[in-house]
Amino acid sequence: MSALDDPKALAAQLRQPHGMAATAIAERMNRSNRTLNLAAIALLAIRHRERVLEIGPGNAAFAPALLQYPGSRYLGIDLSPEMVAEGNQRLRALGLEGRAELQLGDAHALPLAEASHDAALAVNTTYFWPRLEPVLDELARVLRRGGRLCLAFGDAGFMRGLPFAAHGFHLHMLDEVERALRTTGFLPWAWRMHNERGTGNDGQEHDKCSHLLLARRQ
């Protein structure tokens, strides 16, 4: 059984793509999560000359969609050395070197200065934060006042039906995420339910249900 078929191995790959399966799992995530990523990017609404941070960007497949306006800059922080190398190669090939880069790092300890970014995005990464507050504290630290944060994550009820989610995934309820945002200096500002029928990260067809939550740094 390959790393893409065994639920426990797949869960580990989704958290941190690694080894020979890294590229394949990244492409599967890009296909599965494309519509959700684009919806989150649209909700975040990057403007001219803004600096945007993405947590868990994989191989940066959606970074170009965050760089539509002149002067905007992008930084992705990922746990996977394979994804950082592959993502930076992608960005160079697209001529985005100098405006966009990936760095190896952990959202629990971001290697960034205070108030250094205008907006932040995290799509399908909250499952790997056992407690929300430490990461949200870090995001509040690196975002300027008035900066925006968009979190996109699968509804806990939907996620419980996915076999791989039983292996180390932390499924946070919407109201739990909203409370954590408020206690870490954010004001929840907009919410969208995102429903679609499509192929999941396990390669199976699902009626997928996710939340899009936009908050402002107070």
PDB file of C-alpha atoms in Angstrom:
ATOM      1  CA  MET A   1       0.000   0.000   0.000  1.00  0.00           C
ATOM      2  CA  SER A   2       1.437   3.401  -0.992  1.00  0.00           C
ATOM      3  CA  ALA A   3       1.657   6.518   1.171  1.00  0.00           C
ATOM      4  CA  LEU A   4      -1.266   7.931  -0.781  1.00  0.00           C
ATOM      5  CA  ASP A   5      -3.558   4.967  -0.003  1.00  0.00           C
ATOM      6  CA  ASP A   6      -2.858   4.114   3.639  1.00  0.00           C
ATOM      7  CA  PRO A   7      -4.834   6.530   5.892  1.00  0.00           C
ATOM      8  CA  LYS A   8      -2.135   6.855   8.565  1.00  0.00           C
ATOM      9  CA  ALA A   9       0.657   7.407   6.043  1.00  0.00           C
ATOM     10  CA  LEU A  10      -1.522   9.828   4.075  1.00  0.00           C
ATOM     11  CA  ALA A  11      -2.213  11.854   7.233  1.00  0.00           C
ATOM     12  CA  ALA A  12       1.522  12.201   7.862  1.00  0.00           C
ATOM     13  CA  GLN A  13       2.082  13.298   4.256  1.00  0.00           C
ATOM     14  CA  LEU A  14      -0.719  15.858   4.417  1.00  0.00           C
ATOM     15  CA  ARG A  15       0.812  17.367   7.527  1.00  0.00           C
ATOM     16  CA  GLN A  16       4.306  17.482   6.027  1.00  0.00           C
ATOM     17  CA  PRO A  17       4.942  16.155   2.506  1.00  0.00           C
ATOM     18  CA  HIS A  18       8.210  14.275   2.557  1.00  0.00           C
ATOM     19  CA  GLY A  19      10.303  11.675   0.763  1.00  0.00           C
ATOM     20  CA  MET A  20       9.495  10.226  -2.619  1.00  0.00           C
ATOM     21  CA  ALA A  21       5.766  10.867  -2.217  1.00  0.00           C
ATOM     22  CA  ALA A  22       6.153  14.618  -1.569  1.00  0.00           C
ATOM     23  CA  THR A  23       5.584  15.846  -5.118  1.00  0.00           C
ATOM     24  CA  ALA A  24       2.662  13.490  -5.731  1.00  0.00           C
ATOM     25  CA  ILE A  25       0.910  14.463  -2.504  1.00  0.00           C
ATOM     26  CA  ALA A  26       1.428  18.164  -3.254  1.00  0.00           C
ATOM     27  CA  GLU A  27      -0.186  17.819  -6.651  1.00  0.00           C
ATOM     28  CA  ARG A  28      -3.076  15.865  -5.149  1.00  0.00           C
ATOM     29  CA  MET A  29      -3.617  18.602  -2.550  1.00  0.00           C
ATOM     30  CA  ASN A  30      -3.445  21.278  -5.236  1.00  0.00           C
ATOM     31  CA  ARG A  31      -6.183  19.562  -7.244  1.00  0.00           C
ATOM     32  CA  SER A  32      -8.357  18.741  -4.252  1.00  0.00           C
ATOM     33  CA  ASN A  33      -8.060  22.139  -2.583  1.00  0.00           C
ATOM     34  CA  ARG A  34      -7.987  24.408  -5.632  1.00  0.00           C
ATOM     35  CA  THR A  35     -11.520  25.790  -5.352  1.00  0.00           C
ATOM     36  CA  LEU A  36     -11.220  26.337  -1.594  1.00  0.00           C
ATOM     37  CA  ASN A  37      -7.858  28.082  -1.985  1.00  0.00           C
ATOM     38  CA  LEU A  38      -9.194  30.421  -4.647  1.00  0.00           C
ATOM     39  CA  ALA A  39     -12.257  31.227  -2.534  1.00  0.00           C
ATOM     40  CA  ALA A  40     -10.028  32.035   0.459  1.00  0.00           C
ATOM     41  CA  ILE A  41      -7.763  34.218  -1.680  1.00  0.00           C
ATOM     42  CA  ALA A  42     -10.777  36.107  -3.016  1.00  0.00           C
ATOM     43  CA  LEU A  43     -12.079  36.693   0.526  1.00  0.00           C
ATOM     44  CA  LEU A  44      -8.662  37.911   1.722  1.00  0.00           C
ATOM     45  CA  ALA A  45      -8.665  40.476  -1.142  1.00  0.00           C
ATOM     46  CA  ILE A  46      -5.005  41.457  -1.370  1.00  0.00           C
ATOM     47  CA  ARG A  47      -4.417  45.086  -2.376  1.00  0.00           C
ATOM     48  CA  HIS A  48      -1.615  47.127  -3.945  1.00  0.00           C
ATOM     49  CA  ARG A  49       1.750  46.914  -2.164  1.00  0.00           C
ATOM     50  CA  GLU A  50       0.561  44.584   0.582  1.00  0.00           C
ATOM     51  CA  ARG A  51       2.791  41.967   2.144  1.00  0.00           C
ATOM     52  CA  VAL A  52       1.009  38.630   2.453  1.00  0.00           C
ATOM     53  CA  LEU A  53       1.995  35.610   4.523  1.00  0.00           C
ATOM     54  CA  GLU A  54       0.775  32.076   3.840  1.00  0.00           C
ATOM     55  CA  ILE A  55       1.043  29.278   6.392  1.00  0.00           C
ATOM     56  CA  GLY A  56       1.431  25.814   4.870  1.00  0.00           C
ATOM     57  CA  PRO A  57       1.579  26.775   1.175  1.00  0.00           C
ATOM     58  CA  GLY A  58       2.884  23.410  -0.038  1.00  0.00           C
ATOM     59  CA  ASN A  59       4.668  23.993  -3.334  1.00  0.00           C
ATOM     60  CA  ALA A  60       3.275  27.537  -3.719  1.00  0.00           C
ATOM     61  CA  ALA A  61       0.798  26.607  -6.444  1.00  0.00           C
ATOM     62  CA  PHE A  62      -1.561  29.415  -5.438  1.00  0.00           C
ATOM     63  CA  ALA A  63       1.008  32.114  -4.678  1.00  0.00           C
ATOM     64  CA  PRO A  64       0.582  33.794  -8.093  1.00  0.00           C
ATOM     65  CA  ALA A  65      -3.093  34.422  -7.297  1.00  0.00           C
ATOM     66  CA  LEU A  66      -1.952  36.470  -4.293  1.00  0.00           C
ATOM     67  CA  LEU A  67       0.346  38.637  -6.420  1.00  0.00           C
ATOM     68  CA  GLN A  68      -2.109  40.183  -8.849  1.00  0.00           C
ATOM     69  CA  TYR A  69      -1.490  43.764  -7.753  1.00  0.00           C
ATOM     70  CA  PRO A  70       1.712  45.759  -8.376  1.00  0.00           C
ATOM     71  CA  GLY A  71       4.076  45.937  -5.437  1.00  0.00           C
ATOM     72  CA  SER A  72       2.508  43.091  -3.475  1.00  0.00           C
ATOM     73  CA  ARG A  73       4.911  40.624  -1.898  1.00  0.00           C
ATOM     74  CA  TYR A  74       4.457  37.043  -0.740  1.00  0.00           C
ATOM     75  CA  LEU A  75       6.085  34.817   1.866  1.00  0.00           C
ATOM     76  CA  GLY A  76       5.128  31.196   2.495  1.00  0.00           C
ATOM     77  CA  ILE A  77       6.173  29.311   5.635  1.00  0.00           C
ATOM     78  CA  ASP A  78       6.133  25.513   5.391  1.00  0.00           C
ATOM     79  CA  LEU A  79       7.330  22.593   7.530  1.00  0.00           C
ATOM     80  CA  SER A  80       8.479  20.564   4.527  1.00  0.00           C
ATOM     81  CA  PRO A  81      11.967  21.078   3.073  1.00  0.00           C
ATOM     82  CA  GLU A  82      10.768  19.358  -0.102  1.00  0.00           C
ATOM     83  CA  MET A  83       7.902  21.811  -0.503  1.00  0.00           C
ATOM     84  CA  VAL A  84      10.104  24.834   0.176  1.00  0.00           C
ATOM     85  CA  ALA A  85      12.594  23.740  -2.485  1.00  0.00           C
ATOM     86  CA  GLU A  86       9.896  22.839  -5.008  1.00  0.00           C
ATOM     87  CA  GLY A  87       7.910  25.992  -4.320  1.00  0.00           C
ATOM     88  CA  ASN A  88      10.883  28.304  -4.740  1.00  0.00           C
ATOM     89  CA  GLN A  89      11.746  26.565  -7.987  1.00  0.00           C
ATOM     90  CA  ARG A  90       8.169  27.159  -9.176  1.00  0.00           C
ATOM     91  CA  LEU A  91       8.297  30.844  -8.204  1.00  0.00           C
ATOM     92  CA  ARG A  92      11.601  31.363 -10.026  1.00  0.00           C
ATOM     93  CA  ALA A  93      10.221  29.675 -13.137  1.00  0.00           C
ATOM     94  CA  LEU A  94       7.268  32.080 -13.066  1.00  0.00           C
ATOM     95  CA  GLY A  95       9.552  35.096 -12.806  1.00  0.00           C
ATOM     96  CA  LEU A  96       8.377  35.911  -9.277  1.00  0.00           C
ATOM     97  CA  GLU A  97      11.783  35.760  -7.600  1.00  0.00           C
ATOM     98  CA  GLY A  98      12.238  38.955  -5.636  1.00  0.00           C
ATOM     99  CA  ARG A  99       8.506  39.279  -4.937  1.00  0.00           C
ATOM    100  CA  ALA A 100       7.775  35.826  -3.575  1.00  0.00           C
ATOM    101  CA  GLU A 101       9.594  33.122  -1.647  1.00  0.00           C
ATOM    102  CA  LEU A 102       9.081  30.137   0.617  1.00  0.00           C
ATOM    103  CA  GLN A 103      10.936  29.613   3.876  1.00  0.00           C
ATOM    104  CA  LEU A 104      11.241  26.584   6.122  1.00  0.00           C
ATOM    105  CA  GLY A 105       9.538  27.211   9.438  1.00  0.00           C
ATOM    106  CA  ASP A 106       6.816  26.452  11.967  1.00  0.00           C
ATOM    107  CA  ALA A 107       3.746  28.618  12.504  1.00  0.00           C
ATOM    108  CA  HIS A 108       4.243  28.238  16.262  1.00  0.00           C
ATOM    109  CA  ALA A 109       7.443  30.311  16.036  1.00  0.00           C
ATOM    110  CA  LEU A 110       7.386  32.469  12.922  1.00  0.00           C
ATOM    111  CA  PRO A 111      10.816  33.836  11.908  1.00  0.00           C
ATOM    112  CA  LEU A 112       9.323  37.277  11.252  1.00  0.00           C
ATOM    113  CA  ALA A 113       9.331  40.744  12.779  1.00  0.00           C
ATOM    114  CA  GLU A 114       6.359  42.228  14.558  1.00  0.00           C
ATOM    115  CA  ALA A 115       3.749  43.961  12.369  1.00  0.00           C
ATOM    116  CA  SER A 116       5.689  43.004   9.246  1.00  0.00           C
ATOM    117  CA  HIS A 117       2.724  41.788   7.158  1.00  0.00           C
ATOM    118  CA  ASP A 118      -0.614  43.159   6.013  1.00  0.00           C
ATOM    119  CA  ALA A 119      -2.502  39.899   5.471  1.00  0.00           C
ATOM    120  CA  ALA A 120      -2.178  36.194   6.221  1.00  0.00           C
ATOM    121  CA  LEU A 121      -3.744  33.034   4.849  1.00  0.00           C
ATOM    122  CA  ALA A 122      -3.946  29.465   6.142  1.00  0.00           C
ATOM    123  CA  VAL A 123      -5.897  26.865   4.155  1.00  0.00           C
ATOM    124  CA  ASN A 124      -6.392  23.389   5.675  1.00  0.00           C
ATOM    125  CA  THR A 125      -3.646  23.842   8.260  1.00  0.00           C
ATOM    126  CA  THR A 126      -5.583  24.303  11.512  1.00  0.00           C
ATOM    127  CA  TYR A 127      -5.780  20.490  11.809  1.00  0.00           C
ATOM    128  CA  PHE A 128      -2.095  20.501  12.712  1.00  0.00           C
ATOM    129  CA  TRP A 129      -2.419  23.045  15.518  1.00  0.00           C
ATOM    130  CA  PRO A 130      -3.303  21.075  18.697  1.00  0.00           C
ATOM    131  CA  ARG A 131      -4.156  24.402  20.313  1.00  0.00           C
ATOM    132  CA  LEU A 132      -5.211  27.337  18.183  1.00  0.00           C
ATOM    133  CA  GLU A 133      -4.073  30.136  20.481  1.00  0.00           C
ATOM    134  CA  PRO A 134      -0.273  29.729  20.185  1.00  0.00           C
ATOM    135  CA  VAL A 135      -0.376  29.995  16.387  1.00  0.00           C
ATOM    136  CA  LEU A 136      -2.958  32.781  16.392  1.00  0.00           C
ATOM    137  CA  ASP A 137      -0.802  34.682  18.898  1.00  0.00           C
ATOM    138  CA  GLU A 138       2.088  34.440  16.445  1.00  0.00           C
ATOM    139  CA  LEU A 139      -0.063  35.583  13.551  1.00  0.00           C
ATOM    140  CA  ALA A 140      -1.330  38.520  15.611  1.00  0.00           C
ATOM    141  CA  ARG A 141       2.276  39.422  16.382  1.00  0.00           C
ATOM    142  CA  VAL A 142       3.407  39.548  12.759  1.00  0.00           C
ATOM    143  CA  LEU A 143       0.294  41.270  11.368  1.00  0.00           C
ATOM    144  CA  ARG A 144      -0.082  45.048  11.553  1.00  0.00           C
ATOM    145  CA  ARG A 145      -3.117  46.487  13.317  1.00  0.00           C
ATOM    146  CA  GLY A 146      -6.037  46.260  10.925  1.00  0.00           C
ATOM    147  CA  GLY A 147      -4.324  43.421   9.057  1.00  0.00           C
ATOM    148  CA  ARG A 148      -6.454  40.563   7.784  1.00  0.00           C
ATOM    149  CA  LEU A 149      -6.332  36.824   8.450  1.00  0.00           C
ATOM    150  CA  CYS A 150      -8.261  34.250   6.433  1.00  0.00           C
ATOM    151  CA  LEU A 151      -8.592  30.718   7.799  1.00  0.00           C
ATOM    152  CA  ALA A 152     -10.112  27.981   5.637  1.00  0.00           C
ATOM    153  CA  PHE A 153     -10.783  24.586   7.207  1.00  0.00           C
ATOM    154  CA  GLY A 154     -13.037  21.603   6.804  1.00  0.00           C
ATOM    155  CA  ASP A 155     -16.176  21.393   8.887  1.00  0.00           C
ATOM    156  CA  ALA A 156     -15.530  19.001  11.785  1.00  0.00           C
ATOM    157  CA  GLY A 157     -18.585  16.899  10.951  1.00  0.00           C
ATOM    158  CA  PHE A 158     -17.399  16.392   7.387  1.00  0.00           C
ATOM    159  CA  MET A 159     -13.793  15.785   8.391  1.00  0.00           C
ATOM    160  CA  ARG A 160     -14.711  13.023  10.852  1.00  0.00           C
ATOM    161  CA  GLY A 161     -15.877  10.930   7.902  1.00  0.00           C
ATOM    162  CA  LEU A 162     -12.425  10.939   6.291  1.00  0.00           C
ATOM    163  CA  PRO A 163     -10.329   7.932   7.408  1.00  0.00           C
ATOM    164  CA  PHE A 164      -7.022   9.833   7.398  1.00  0.00           C
ATOM    165  CA  ALA A 165      -8.400  12.496   9.761  1.00  0.00           C
ATOM    166  CA  ALA A 166      -8.398   9.913  12.589  1.00  0.00           C
ATOM    167  CA  HIS A 167      -4.589   9.992  12.577  1.00  0.00           C
ATOM    168  CA  GLY A 168      -3.404  13.116  14.371  1.00  0.00           C
ATOM    169  CA  PHE A 169      -5.843  15.651  12.924  1.00  0.00           C
ATOM    170  CA  HIS A 170      -7.263  18.216  15.359  1.00  0.00           C
ATOM    171  CA  LEU A 171     -10.780  19.098  14.248  1.00  0.00           C
ATOM    172  CA  HIS A 172     -11.765  22.508  15.581  1.00  0.00           C
ATOM    173  CA  MET A 173     -15.389  23.623  15.602  1.00  0.00           C
ATOM    174  CA  LEU A 174     -16.275  26.964  14.021  1.00  0.00           C
ATOM    175  CA  ASP A 175     -17.284  28.568  17.331  1.00  0.00           C
ATOM    176  CA  GLU A 176     -14.034  27.353  18.897  1.00  0.00           C
ATOM    177  CA  VAL A 177     -12.026  29.039  16.141  1.00  0.00           C
ATOM    178  CA  GLU A 178     -13.993  32.265  16.547  1.00  0.00           C
ATOM    179  CA  ARG A 179     -13.398  32.284  20.322  1.00  0.00           C
ATOM    180  CA  ALA A 180      -9.686  31.666  19.834  1.00  0.00           C
ATOM    181  CA  LEU A 181      -9.476  34.544  17.355  1.00  0.00           C
ATOM    182  CA  ARG A 182     -11.108  36.939  19.816  1.00  0.00           C
ATOM    183  CA  THR A 183      -8.798  35.932  22.670  1.00  0.00           C
ATOM    184  CA  THR A 184      -5.673  36.471  20.541  1.00  0.00           C
ATOM    185  CA  GLY A 185      -6.409  39.972  19.283  1.00  0.00           C
ATOM    186  CA  PHE A 186      -8.562  39.327  16.220  1.00  0.00           C
ATOM    187  CA  LEU A 187     -12.090  40.375  15.405  1.00  0.00           C
ATOM    188  CA  PRO A 188     -14.009  37.827  13.268  1.00  0.00           C
ATOM    189  CA  TRP A 189     -15.370  39.895  10.415  1.00  0.00           C
ATOM    190  CA  ALA A 190     -16.807  37.655   7.682  1.00  0.00           C
ATOM    191  CA  TRP A 191     -17.766  33.988   7.358  1.00  0.00           C
ATOM    192  CA  ARG A 192     -18.641  31.843   4.358  1.00  0.00           C
ATOM    193  CA  MET A 193     -19.672  28.207   4.080  1.00  0.00           C
ATOM    194  CA  HIS A 194     -17.949  26.530   1.150  1.00  0.00           C
ATOM    195  CA  ASN A 195     -19.609  23.420  -0.289  1.00  0.00           C
ATOM    196  CA  GLU A 196     -18.483  21.475  -3.332  1.00  0.00           C
ATOM    197  CA  ARG A 197     -18.577  18.001  -4.804  1.00  0.00           C
ATOM    198  CA  GLY A 198     -15.136  16.824  -5.751  1.00  0.00           C
ATOM    199  CA  THR A 199     -12.151  14.585  -5.200  1.00  0.00           C
ATOM    200  CA  GLY A 200     -10.637  14.730  -1.739  1.00  0.00           C
ATOM    201  CA  ASN A 201      -7.054  14.301  -0.590  1.00  0.00           C
ATOM    202  CA  ASP A 202      -7.758  10.583  -0.288  1.00  0.00           C
ATOM    203  CA  GLY A 203      -8.552  10.368  -4.010  1.00  0.00           C
ATOM    204  CA  GLN A 204     -12.249   9.657  -3.355  1.00  0.00           C
ATOM    205  CA  GLU A 205     -15.306  11.714  -4.329  1.00  0.00           C
ATOM    206  CA  HIS A 206     -16.878  13.650  -1.456  1.00  0.00           C
ATOM    207  CA  ASP A 207     -19.470  16.312  -0.753  1.00  0.00           C
ATOM    208  CA  LYS A 208     -16.964  18.631   0.851  1.00  0.00           C
ATOM    209  CA  CYS A 209     -17.975  21.191   3.453  1.00  0.00           C
ATOM    210  CA  SER A 210     -15.562  23.879   4.657  1.00  0.00           C
ATOM    211  CA  HIS A 211     -15.541  27.182   6.514  1.00  0.00           C
ATOM    212  CA  LEU A 212     -13.972  30.426   5.318  1.00  0.00           C
ATOM    213  CA  LEU A 213     -13.381  32.817   8.195  1.00  0.00           C
ATOM    214  CA  LEU A 214     -11.963  36.317   7.774  1.00  0.00           C
ATOM    215  CA  ALA A 215     -10.751  38.279  10.803  1.00  0.00           C
ATOM    216  CA  ARG A 216      -9.066  41.627  11.422  1.00  0.00           C
ATOM    217  CA  ARG A 217      -6.131  42.247  13.730  1.00  0.00           C
ATOM    218  CA  GLN A 218      -7.274  44.657  16.451  1.00  0.00           C
TER     219      GLN A 218
END
